[in-house]
Short mmCIF file of C-alpha atoms in Angstrom, two decimals:
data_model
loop_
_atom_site.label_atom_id
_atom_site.label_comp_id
_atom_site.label_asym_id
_atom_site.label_seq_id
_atom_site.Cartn_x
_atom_site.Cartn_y
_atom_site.Cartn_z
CA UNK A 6 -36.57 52.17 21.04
CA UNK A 7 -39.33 52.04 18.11
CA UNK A 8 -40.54 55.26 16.93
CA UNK A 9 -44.18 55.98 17.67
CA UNK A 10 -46.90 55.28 14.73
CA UNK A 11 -48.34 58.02 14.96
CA UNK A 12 -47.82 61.26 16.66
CA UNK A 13 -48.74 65.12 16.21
CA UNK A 14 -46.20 68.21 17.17
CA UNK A 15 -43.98 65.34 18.39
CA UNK A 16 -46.58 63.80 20.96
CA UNK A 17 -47.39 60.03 21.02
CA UNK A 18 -51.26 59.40 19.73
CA UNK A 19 -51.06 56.07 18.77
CA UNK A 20 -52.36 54.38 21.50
CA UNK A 21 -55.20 56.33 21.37
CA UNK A 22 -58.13 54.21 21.20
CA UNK A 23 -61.83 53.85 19.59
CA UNK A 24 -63.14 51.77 22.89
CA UNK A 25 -66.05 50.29 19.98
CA UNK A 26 -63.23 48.27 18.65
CA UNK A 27 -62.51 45.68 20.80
CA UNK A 28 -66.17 45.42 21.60
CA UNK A 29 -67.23 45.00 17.79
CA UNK A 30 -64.46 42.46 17.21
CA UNK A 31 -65.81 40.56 20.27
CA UNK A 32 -69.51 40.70 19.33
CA UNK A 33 -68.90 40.22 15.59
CA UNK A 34 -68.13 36.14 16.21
CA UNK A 35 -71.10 35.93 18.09
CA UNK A 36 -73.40 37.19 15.82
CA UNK A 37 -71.43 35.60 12.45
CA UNK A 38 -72.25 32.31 14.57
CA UNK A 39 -75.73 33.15 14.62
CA UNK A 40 -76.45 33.20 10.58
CA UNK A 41 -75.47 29.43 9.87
CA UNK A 42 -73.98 28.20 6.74
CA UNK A 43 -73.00 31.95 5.81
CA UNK A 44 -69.04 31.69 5.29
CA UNK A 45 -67.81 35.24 5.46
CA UNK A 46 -64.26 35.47 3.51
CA UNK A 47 -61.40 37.66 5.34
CA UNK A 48 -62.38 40.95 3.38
CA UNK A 49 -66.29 39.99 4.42
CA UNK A 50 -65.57 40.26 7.82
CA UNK A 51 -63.46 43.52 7.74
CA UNK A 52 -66.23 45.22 5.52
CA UNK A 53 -68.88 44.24 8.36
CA UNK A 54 -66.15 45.28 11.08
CA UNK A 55 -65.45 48.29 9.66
CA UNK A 56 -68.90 49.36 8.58
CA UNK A 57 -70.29 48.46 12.48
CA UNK A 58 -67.76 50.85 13.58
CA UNK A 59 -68.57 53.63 11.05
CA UNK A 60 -72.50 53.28 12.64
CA UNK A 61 -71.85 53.61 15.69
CA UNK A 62 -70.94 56.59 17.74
CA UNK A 63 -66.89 57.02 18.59
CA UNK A 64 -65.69 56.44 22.21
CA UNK A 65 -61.70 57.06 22.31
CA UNK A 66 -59.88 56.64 25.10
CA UNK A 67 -56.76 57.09 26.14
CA UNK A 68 -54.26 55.68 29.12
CA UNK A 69 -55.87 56.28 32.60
CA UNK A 70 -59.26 57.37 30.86
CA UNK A 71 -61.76 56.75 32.97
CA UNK A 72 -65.26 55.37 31.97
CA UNK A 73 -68.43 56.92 33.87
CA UNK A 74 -70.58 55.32 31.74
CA UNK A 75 -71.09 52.86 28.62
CA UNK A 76 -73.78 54.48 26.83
CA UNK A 77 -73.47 52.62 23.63
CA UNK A 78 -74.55 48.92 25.06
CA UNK A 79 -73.96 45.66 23.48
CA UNK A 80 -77.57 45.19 21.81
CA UNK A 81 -77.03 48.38 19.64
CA UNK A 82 -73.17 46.57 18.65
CA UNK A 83 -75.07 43.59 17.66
CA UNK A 84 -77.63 45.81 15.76
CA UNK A 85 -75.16 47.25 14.50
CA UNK A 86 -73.25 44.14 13.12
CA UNK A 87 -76.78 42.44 11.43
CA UNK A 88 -76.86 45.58 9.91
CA UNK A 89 -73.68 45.42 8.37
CA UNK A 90 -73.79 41.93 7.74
CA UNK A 91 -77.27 42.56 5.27
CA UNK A 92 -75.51 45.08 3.51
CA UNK A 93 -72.34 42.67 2.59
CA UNK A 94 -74.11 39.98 1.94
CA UNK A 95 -76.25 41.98 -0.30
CA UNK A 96 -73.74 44.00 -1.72
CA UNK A 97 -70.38 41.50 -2.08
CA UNK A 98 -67.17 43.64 -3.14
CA UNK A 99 -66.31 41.01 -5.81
#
């Protein structure tokens, strides 16, 4: 048996999750396909990824969470993302 990433005071919290992730990495493509003849580079797209997530608000979750209601909805992600995007594209990291 693997030992748990991450834990605190010997309680498993690794598979606690931002719920924005998945939705960011799912919405990123779309909107990359969107700006043609822009080829991001792999640190490109983890700067936009991870600055989309840092604008938006956190939703963790954990096992059996259950979701009431979505308040941050897929046009503020993909707000999010152009956002991003101008600010890498206008401020490369190399």
């Amino acid at each position: 048996m693997s030992k748990p990433e991450l834990t605190v005071c010997g309680v498993d919290v690794s598979k606690i999750r931002n719920k924005n992730e998945a939705r960011v990495a799912k919405l990123l493509a779309k909107v990359l396909s969107e700006t043609p003849g822009y080829q991001p580079d792999p640190l490109d797209v983890q700067d936009i990824y991870a600055l989309t997530l840092n604008l938006l608000p956190s939703r963790y979750k954990q096992f059996g969470t259950i979701v009431l209601s979505e308040p941050v909805k897929d046009s503020h992600i993909e707000s999010a993302i152009r956002r991003s995007l101008r600010t890498v594209q206008e401020r490369p990291r190399y």
